[in-house]
Amino acid sequence: MDLANVDAWGSAIYFWIGPAVFADAIFPPVPSEMLVITAGALSAEGRANVFLVVLIAALASWLGDLVVFQLFKRRLSHVLDRWSWGRQFHSGVHRAIAKAGRSSTYGAIIGIRFIPGGRLAATAAAGIANVSTRGFSFCAALGGALWAVWSVGLGYVTGSTTRLPFWASSLIGVGAGLAIGAVVGVIVTRRRGSPSPVEDPDKELDF
């Protein structure tokens, strides 16, 4: 695939967004935000439907959050420790919670997803704290929708205003998103909730 070919991206972007955003709920390094911002830039060029992109991203975000939430709410996360990738994921949850805070409030569920690793931290913490499924589901849906609109909007605005190739517009959008997320992260982590229940993520994990 020619990554600089706008037609190739436009025809495939819908199939990439859903799996990437869903996987991002479990493994934050997955570049879902970059894909969604790129889709916004493609929308600015008329190569993708902006409303469909937002819908797919929001739905995938909600479904991924529900899976992680139920995993920790039902205390099934220990099953992951049977595999090395599961232990790495479990340790990553502790690190994310330690960094972003263990707040399980509805506001955190909605808003902390805008900082790196925040989505996983808030979702796992809500499951550990036994937040009601209905309340979490609503907040995750609202947060996912806001995140999708924000990310697509970054790509769409940069694509519309700069008139650069879509890949350049998406890089600018990603840079702006990271910068804003870093600022929000500093503010949030200064006012974060209680620390992770495990001080050392390499110790036994007993969620």
PDB file of C-alpha atoms in Angstrom:
ATOM      1  CA  MET A   1       0.000   0.000   0.000  1.00  0.00           C
ATOM      2  CA  ASP A   2       1.256   3.460  -0.947  1.00  0.00           C
ATOM      3  CA  LEU A   3       0.976   5.415   2.317  1.00  0.00           C
ATOM      4  CA  ALA A   4       1.117   8.716   0.450  1.00  0.00           C
ATOM      5  CA  ASN A   5      -1.781   7.740  -1.809  1.00  0.00           C
ATOM      6  CA  VAL A   6      -4.894   9.464  -0.505  1.00  0.00           C
ATOM      7  CA  ASP A   7      -7.174   7.099  -2.435  1.00  0.00           C
ATOM      8  CA  ALA A   8      -5.643   4.033  -0.774  1.00  0.00           C
ATOM      9  CA  TRP A   9      -6.143   5.531   2.707  1.00  0.00           C
ATOM     10  CA  GLY A  10      -9.652   6.674   1.971  1.00  0.00           C
ATOM     11  CA  SER A  11     -10.805   3.215   0.939  1.00  0.00           C
ATOM     12  CA  ALA A  12      -9.223   1.411   3.904  1.00  0.00           C
ATOM     13  CA  ILE A  13      -9.564   3.818   6.830  1.00  0.00           C
ATOM     14  CA  TYR A  14     -13.012   2.577   7.875  1.00  0.00           C
ATOM     15  CA  PHE A  15     -11.674  -0.960   8.345  1.00  0.00           C
ATOM     16  CA  TRP A  16      -8.724   0.158  10.451  1.00  0.00           C
ATOM     17  CA  ILE A  17     -10.385   2.532  12.867  1.00  0.00           C
ATOM     18  CA  GLY A  18     -12.646   0.059  14.670  1.00  0.00           C
ATOM     19  CA  PRO A  19     -10.038  -2.616  15.501  1.00  0.00           C
ATOM     20  CA  ALA A  20      -7.392  -0.025  16.399  1.00  0.00           C
ATOM     21  CA  VAL A  21      -9.603   1.965  18.775  1.00  0.00           C
ATOM     22  CA  PHE A  22     -10.920  -1.237  20.350  1.00  0.00           C
ATOM     23  CA  ALA A  23      -7.385  -2.595  20.855  1.00  0.00           C
ATOM     24  CA  ASP A  24      -6.271   0.740  22.309  1.00  0.00           C
ATOM     25  CA  ALA A  25      -8.506   0.052  25.322  1.00  0.00           C
ATOM     26  CA  ILE A  26      -6.241  -2.880  26.218  1.00  0.00           C
ATOM     27  CA  PHE A  27      -2.917  -1.811  24.731  1.00  0.00           C
ATOM     28  CA  PRO A  28      -2.506   2.003  24.733  1.00  0.00           C
ATOM     29  CA  PRO A  29       0.524   2.058  22.373  1.00  0.00           C
ATOM     30  CA  VAL A  30      -1.812   1.131  19.505  1.00  0.00           C
ATOM     31  CA  PRO A  31      -1.880   4.361  17.420  1.00  0.00           C
ATOM     32  CA  SER A  32      -5.660   4.666  17.301  1.00  0.00           C
ATOM     33  CA  GLU A  33      -5.624   8.417  17.844  1.00  0.00           C
ATOM     34  CA  MET A  34      -3.344   8.894  14.840  1.00  0.00           C
ATOM     35  CA  LEU A  35      -5.705   6.852  12.670  1.00  0.00           C
ATOM     36  CA  VAL A  36      -8.768   8.787  13.806  1.00  0.00           C
ATOM     37  CA  ILE A  37      -7.042  12.134  13.264  1.00  0.00           C
ATOM     38  CA  THR A  38      -5.905  10.951   9.838  1.00  0.00           C
ATOM     39  CA  ALA A  39      -9.501  10.030   9.050  1.00  0.00           C
ATOM     40  CA  GLY A  40     -10.476  13.575   9.983  1.00  0.00           C
ATOM     41  CA  ALA A  41      -7.881  14.962   7.596  1.00  0.00           C
ATOM     42  CA  LEU A  42      -9.187  12.666   4.869  1.00  0.00           C
ATOM     43  CA  SER A  43     -12.706  13.901   5.600  1.00  0.00           C
ATOM     44  CA  ALA A  44     -11.542  17.457   5.000  1.00  0.00           C
ATOM     45  CA  GLU A  45     -10.489  16.367   1.516  1.00  0.00           C
ATOM     46  CA  GLY A  46     -13.795  14.620   0.894  1.00  0.00           C
ATOM     47  CA  ARG A  47     -12.167  11.172   0.984  1.00  0.00           C
ATOM     48  CA  ALA A  48     -14.030   9.919   4.071  1.00  0.00           C
ATOM     49  CA  ASN A  49     -17.402  10.544   5.685  1.00  0.00           C
ATOM     50  CA  VAL A  50     -16.770  12.534   8.844  1.00  0.00           C
ATOM     51  CA  PHE A  51     -19.961  11.356  10.562  1.00  0.00           C
ATOM     52  CA  LEU A  52     -19.259   7.686   9.836  1.00  0.00           C
ATOM     53  CA  VAL A  53     -15.702   8.053  11.116  1.00  0.00           C
ATOM     54  CA  VAL A  54     -16.936   9.589  14.380  1.00  0.00           C
ATOM     55  CA  LEU A  55     -19.555   6.858  14.777  1.00  0.00           C
ATOM     56  CA  ILE A  56     -17.086   4.000  14.223  1.00  0.00           C
ATOM     57  CA  ALA A  57     -14.479   5.508  16.551  1.00  0.00           C
ATOM     58  CA  ALA A  58     -17.005   6.233  19.311  1.00  0.00           C
ATOM     59  CA  LEU A  59     -18.585   2.770  19.108  1.00  0.00           C
ATOM     60  CA  ALA A  60     -15.229   0.975  19.127  1.00  0.00           C
ATOM     61  CA  SER A  61     -14.074   3.075  22.077  1.00  0.00           C
ATOM     62  CA  TRP A  62     -17.219   2.211  24.037  1.00  0.00           C
ATOM     63  CA  LEU A  63     -16.995  -1.518  23.314  1.00  0.00           C
ATOM     64  CA  GLY A  64     -13.307  -1.671  24.222  1.00  0.00           C
ATOM     65  CA  ASP A  65     -13.929   0.139  27.493  1.00  0.00           C
ATOM     66  CA  LEU A  66     -16.754  -2.237  28.399  1.00  0.00           C
ATOM     67  CA  VAL A  67     -14.543  -5.280  27.851  1.00  0.00           C
ATOM     68  CA  VAL A  68     -11.759  -3.949  30.093  1.00  0.00           C
ATOM     69  CA  PHE A  69     -14.253  -2.722  32.700  1.00  0.00           C
ATOM     70  CA  GLN A  70     -15.989  -6.110  32.957  1.00  0.00           C
ATOM     71  CA  LEU A  71     -12.627  -7.871  33.089  1.00  0.00           C
ATOM     72  CA  PHE A  72     -11.680  -6.005  36.253  1.00  0.00           C
ATOM     73  CA  LYS A  73     -15.157  -5.688  37.727  1.00  0.00           C
ATOM     74  CA  ARG A  74     -15.642  -9.467  37.646  1.00  0.00           C
ATOM     75  CA  ARG A  75     -12.111 -10.026  38.971  1.00  0.00           C
ATOM     76  CA  LEU A  76     -11.154 -12.034  35.893  1.00  0.00           C
ATOM     77  CA  SER A  77      -7.938 -10.165  35.180  1.00  0.00           C
ATOM     78  CA  HIS A  78      -5.875 -12.850  36.930  1.00  0.00           C
ATOM     79  CA  VAL A  79      -6.632 -15.108  33.970  1.00  0.00           C
ATOM     80  CA  LEU A  80      -4.335 -12.908  31.898  1.00  0.00           C
ATOM     81  CA  ASP A  81      -1.375 -13.866  34.061  1.00  0.00           C
ATOM     82  CA  ARG A  82      -1.255 -17.289  32.409  1.00  0.00           C
ATOM     83  CA  TRP A  83       0.430 -15.707  29.383  1.00  0.00           C
ATOM     84  CA  SER A  84       3.422 -13.394  29.165  1.00  0.00           C
ATOM     85  CA  TRP A  85       1.463 -10.822  27.139  1.00  0.00           C
ATOM     86  CA  GLY A  86      -1.255 -10.912  29.799  1.00  0.00           C
ATOM     87  CA  ARG A  87       1.233 -10.283  32.581  1.00  0.00           C
ATOM     88  CA  GLN A  88       2.672  -7.381  30.606  1.00  0.00           C
ATOM     89  CA  PHE A  89      -0.830  -5.968  30.135  1.00  0.00           C
ATOM     90  CA  HIS A  90      -1.591  -6.417  33.829  1.00  0.00           C
ATOM     91  CA  SER A  91       1.626  -4.629  34.788  1.00  0.00           C
ATOM     92  CA  GLY A  92       0.778  -1.892  32.285  1.00  0.00           C
ATOM     93  CA  VAL A  93      -2.534  -1.335  34.047  1.00  0.00           C
ATOM     94  CA  HIS A  94      -0.739  -0.745  37.338  1.00  0.00           C
ATOM     95  CA  ARG A  95       1.683   1.661  35.705  1.00  0.00           C
ATOM     96  CA  ALA A  96      -1.168   3.538  34.015  1.00  0.00           C
ATOM     97  CA  ILE A  97      -3.103   3.830  37.266  1.00  0.00           C
ATOM     98  CA  ALA A  98       0.022   4.931  39.138  1.00  0.00           C
ATOM     99  CA  LYS A  99       0.616   7.630  36.518  1.00  0.00           C
ATOM    100  CA  ALA A 100      -2.927   8.867  35.946  1.00  0.00           C
ATOM    101  CA  GLY A 101      -4.344   8.188  39.391  1.00  0.00           C
ATOM    102  CA  ARG A 102      -6.903   5.693  40.593  1.00  0.00           C
ATOM    103  CA  SER A 103      -9.938   7.963  40.467  1.00  0.00           C
ATOM    104  CA  SER A 104     -13.082   6.060  39.530  1.00  0.00           C
ATOM    105  CA  THR A 105     -15.394   9.057  39.430  1.00  0.00           C
ATOM    106  CA  TYR A 106     -17.673   9.503  36.464  1.00  0.00           C
ATOM    107  CA  GLY A 107     -15.823  12.674  35.511  1.00  0.00           C
ATOM    108  CA  ALA A 108     -12.547  10.752  35.331  1.00  0.00           C
ATOM    109  CA  ILE A 109     -14.134   8.027  33.196  1.00  0.00           C
ATOM    110  CA  ILE A 110     -15.213  10.686  30.709  1.00  0.00           C
ATOM    111  CA  GLY A 111     -12.263  13.044  30.757  1.00  0.00           C
ATOM    112  CA  ILE A 112      -9.067  11.194  31.620  1.00  0.00           C
ATOM    113  CA  ARG A 113      -9.093   9.343  28.291  1.00  0.00           C
ATOM    114  CA  PHE A 114      -7.688  12.487  26.686  1.00  0.00           C
ATOM    115  CA  ILE A 115      -4.278  11.929  28.287  1.00  0.00           C
ATOM    116  CA  PRO A 116      -1.887   9.092  27.262  1.00  0.00           C
ATOM    117  CA  GLY A 117      -2.772   5.883  29.109  1.00  0.00           C
ATOM    118  CA  GLY A 118      -5.658   7.581  30.863  1.00  0.00           C
ATOM    119  CA  ARG A 119      -8.366   5.545  29.184  1.00  0.00           C
ATOM    120  CA  LEU A 120      -6.976   2.229  30.426  1.00  0.00           C
ATOM    121  CA  ALA A 121      -6.301   3.607  33.905  1.00  0.00           C
ATOM    122  CA  ALA A 122      -9.797   5.038  34.378  1.00  0.00           C
ATOM    123  CA  THR A 123     -11.516   1.956  32.971  1.00  0.00           C
ATOM    124  CA  ALA A 124      -9.576  -0.526  35.099  1.00  0.00           C
ATOM    125  CA  ALA A 125      -9.950   1.627  38.208  1.00  0.00           C
ATOM    126  CA  ALA A 126     -13.704   1.846  37.691  1.00  0.00           C
ATOM    127  CA  GLY A 127     -13.903  -1.932  37.460  1.00  0.00           C
ATOM    128  CA  ILE A 128     -11.789  -2.395  40.581  1.00  0.00           C
ATOM    129  CA  ALA A 129     -13.964   0.119  42.452  1.00  0.00           C
ATOM    130  CA  ASN A 130     -17.096  -1.787  41.388  1.00  0.00           C
ATOM    131  CA  VAL A 131     -18.712   1.211  39.703  1.00  0.00           C
ATOM    132  CA  SER A 132     -22.222   0.419  38.467  1.00  0.00           C
ATOM    133  CA  THR A 133     -22.275  -1.062  34.974  1.00  0.00           C
ATOM    134  CA  ARG A 134     -25.039   1.274  33.842  1.00  0.00           C
ATOM    135  CA  GLY A 135     -23.220   4.379  35.080  1.00  0.00           C
ATOM    136  CA  PHE A 136     -19.918   3.296  33.575  1.00  0.00           C
ATOM    137  CA  SER A 137     -21.532   2.369  30.268  1.00  0.00           C
ATOM    138  CA  PHE A 138     -23.139   5.795  29.957  1.00  0.00           C
ATOM    139  CA  CYS A 139     -19.955   7.674  30.868  1.00  0.00           C
ATOM    140  CA  ALA A 140     -17.808   5.511  28.600  1.00  0.00           C
ATOM    141  CA  ALA A 141     -20.205   6.130  25.720  1.00  0.00           C
ATOM    142  CA  LEU A 142     -20.211   9.878  26.365  1.00  0.00           C
ATOM    143  CA  GLY A 143     -16.449  10.001  26.797  1.00  0.00           C
ATOM    144  CA  GLY A 144     -15.889   7.921  23.666  1.00  0.00           C
ATOM    145  CA  ALA A 145     -18.151  10.194  21.643  1.00  0.00           C
ATOM    146  CA  LEU A 146     -16.397  13.330  22.895  1.00  0.00           C
ATOM    147  CA  TRP A 147     -12.984  11.807  22.212  1.00  0.00           C
ATOM    148  CA  ALA A 148     -14.031  10.750  18.707  1.00  0.00           C
ATOM    149  CA  VAL A 149     -15.394  14.208  17.880  1.00  0.00           C
ATOM    150  CA  TRP A 150     -12.260  15.843  19.293  1.00  0.00           C
ATOM    151  CA  SER A 151      -9.830  13.589  17.411  1.00  0.00           C
ATOM    152  CA  VAL A 152     -11.676  13.717  14.101  1.00  0.00           C
ATOM    153  CA  GLY A 153     -12.087  17.452  14.565  1.00  0.00           C
ATOM    154  CA  LEU A 154      -8.319  17.919  14.982  1.00  0.00           C
ATOM    155  CA  GLY A 155      -7.671  16.228  11.669  1.00  0.00           C
ATOM    156  CA  TYR A 156     -10.555  17.957   9.917  1.00  0.00           C
ATOM    157  CA  VAL A 157      -9.620  21.450  11.107  1.00  0.00           C
ATOM    158  CA  THR A 158      -5.926  21.072  10.289  1.00  0.00           C
ATOM    159  CA  GLY A 159      -6.790  19.601   6.901  1.00  0.00           C
ATOM    160  CA  SER A 160      -9.241  22.403   6.131  1.00  0.00           C
ATOM    161  CA  THR A 161      -7.024  25.257   7.289  1.00  0.00           C
ATOM    162  CA  THR A 162      -3.542  24.188   6.160  1.00  0.00           C
ATOM    163  CA  ARG A 163      -4.517  22.672   2.801  1.00  0.00           C
ATOM    164  CA  LEU A 164      -1.459  20.445   3.137  1.00  0.00           C
ATOM    165  CA  PRO A 165      -1.428  16.792   2.031  1.00  0.00           C
ATOM    166  CA  PHE A 166      -3.571  14.674   4.322  1.00  0.00           C
ATOM    167  CA  TRP A 167      -0.563  12.983   5.936  1.00  0.00           C
ATOM    168  CA  ALA A 168       0.975  16.350   6.841  1.00  0.00           C
ATOM    169  CA  SER A 169      -2.327  17.589   8.249  1.00  0.00           C
ATOM    170  CA  SER A 170      -2.689  14.425  10.324  1.00  0.00           C
ATOM    171  CA  LEU A 171       0.837  14.844  11.747  1.00  0.00           C
ATOM    172  CA  ILE A 172       0.037  18.427  12.747  1.00  0.00           C
ATOM    173  CA  GLY A 173      -3.196  17.251  14.343  1.00  0.00           C
ATOM    174  CA  VAL A 174      -1.402  14.488  16.233  1.00  0.00           C
ATOM    175  CA  GLY A 175       1.219  16.954  17.458  1.00  0.00           C
ATOM    176  CA  ALA A 176      -1.451  19.365  18.650  1.00  0.00           C
ATOM    177  CA  GLY A 177      -3.335  16.539  20.363  1.00  0.00           C
ATOM    178  CA  LEU A 178      -0.216  15.312  22.154  1.00  0.00           C
ATOM    179  CA  ALA A 179       0.666  18.812  23.304  1.00  0.00           C
ATOM    180  CA  ILE A 180      -2.803  19.483  24.653  1.00  0.00           C
ATOM    181  CA  GLY A 181      -2.950  16.010  26.204  1.00  0.00           C
ATOM    182  CA  ALA A 182       0.366  16.617  27.949  1.00  0.00           C
ATOM    183  CA  VAL A 183      -0.935  19.852  29.470  1.00  0.00           C
ATOM    184  CA  VAL A 184      -4.144  18.158  30.589  1.00  0.00           C
ATOM    185  CA  GLY A 185      -2.092  15.259  31.952  1.00  0.00           C
ATOM    186  CA  VAL A 186      -0.012  17.580  34.129  1.00  0.00           C
ATOM    187  CA  ILE A 187      -3.164  19.163  35.528  1.00  0.00           C
ATOM    188  CA  VAL A 188      -4.926  15.847  36.134  1.00  0.00           C
ATOM    189  CA  THR A 189      -1.995  13.998  37.676  1.00  0.00           C
ATOM    190  CA  ARG A 190      -1.446  16.827  40.153  1.00  0.00           C
ATOM    191  CA  ARG A 191      -4.989  16.295  41.375  1.00  0.00           C
ATOM    192  CA  ARG A 192      -5.179  12.546  40.902  1.00  0.00           C
ATOM    193  CA  GLY A 193      -6.897  10.099  43.196  1.00  0.00           C
ATOM    194  CA  SER A 194      -5.295   7.508  45.440  1.00  0.00           C
ATOM    195  CA  PRO A 195      -2.277   5.655  44.062  1.00  0.00           C
ATOM    196  CA  SER A 196      -2.266   2.234  42.495  1.00  0.00           C
ATOM    197  CA  PRO A 197      -3.042  -0.568  44.967  1.00  0.00           C
ATOM    198  CA  VAL A 198       0.249  -2.196  43.993  1.00  0.00           C
ATOM    199  CA  GLU A 199       3.414  -0.189  44.471  1.00  0.00           C
ATOM    200  CA  ASP A 200       5.580  -2.424  42.331  1.00  0.00           C
ATOM    201  CA  PRO A 201       3.949  -3.668  39.115  1.00  0.00           C
ATOM    202  CA  ASP A 202       6.387  -6.591  39.007  1.00  0.00           C
ATOM    203  CA  LYS A 203       4.981  -8.002  42.237  1.00  0.00           C
ATOM    204  CA  GLU A 204       2.059 -10.387  42.339  1.00  0.00           C
ATOM    205  CA  LEU A 205      -1.009  -8.838  40.732  1.00  0.00           C
ATOM    206  CA  ASP A 206      -4.208  -9.739  42.534  1.00  0.00           C
ATOM    207  CA  PHE A 207      -6.981  -7.597  41.090  1.00  0.00           C
TER     208      PHE A 207
END
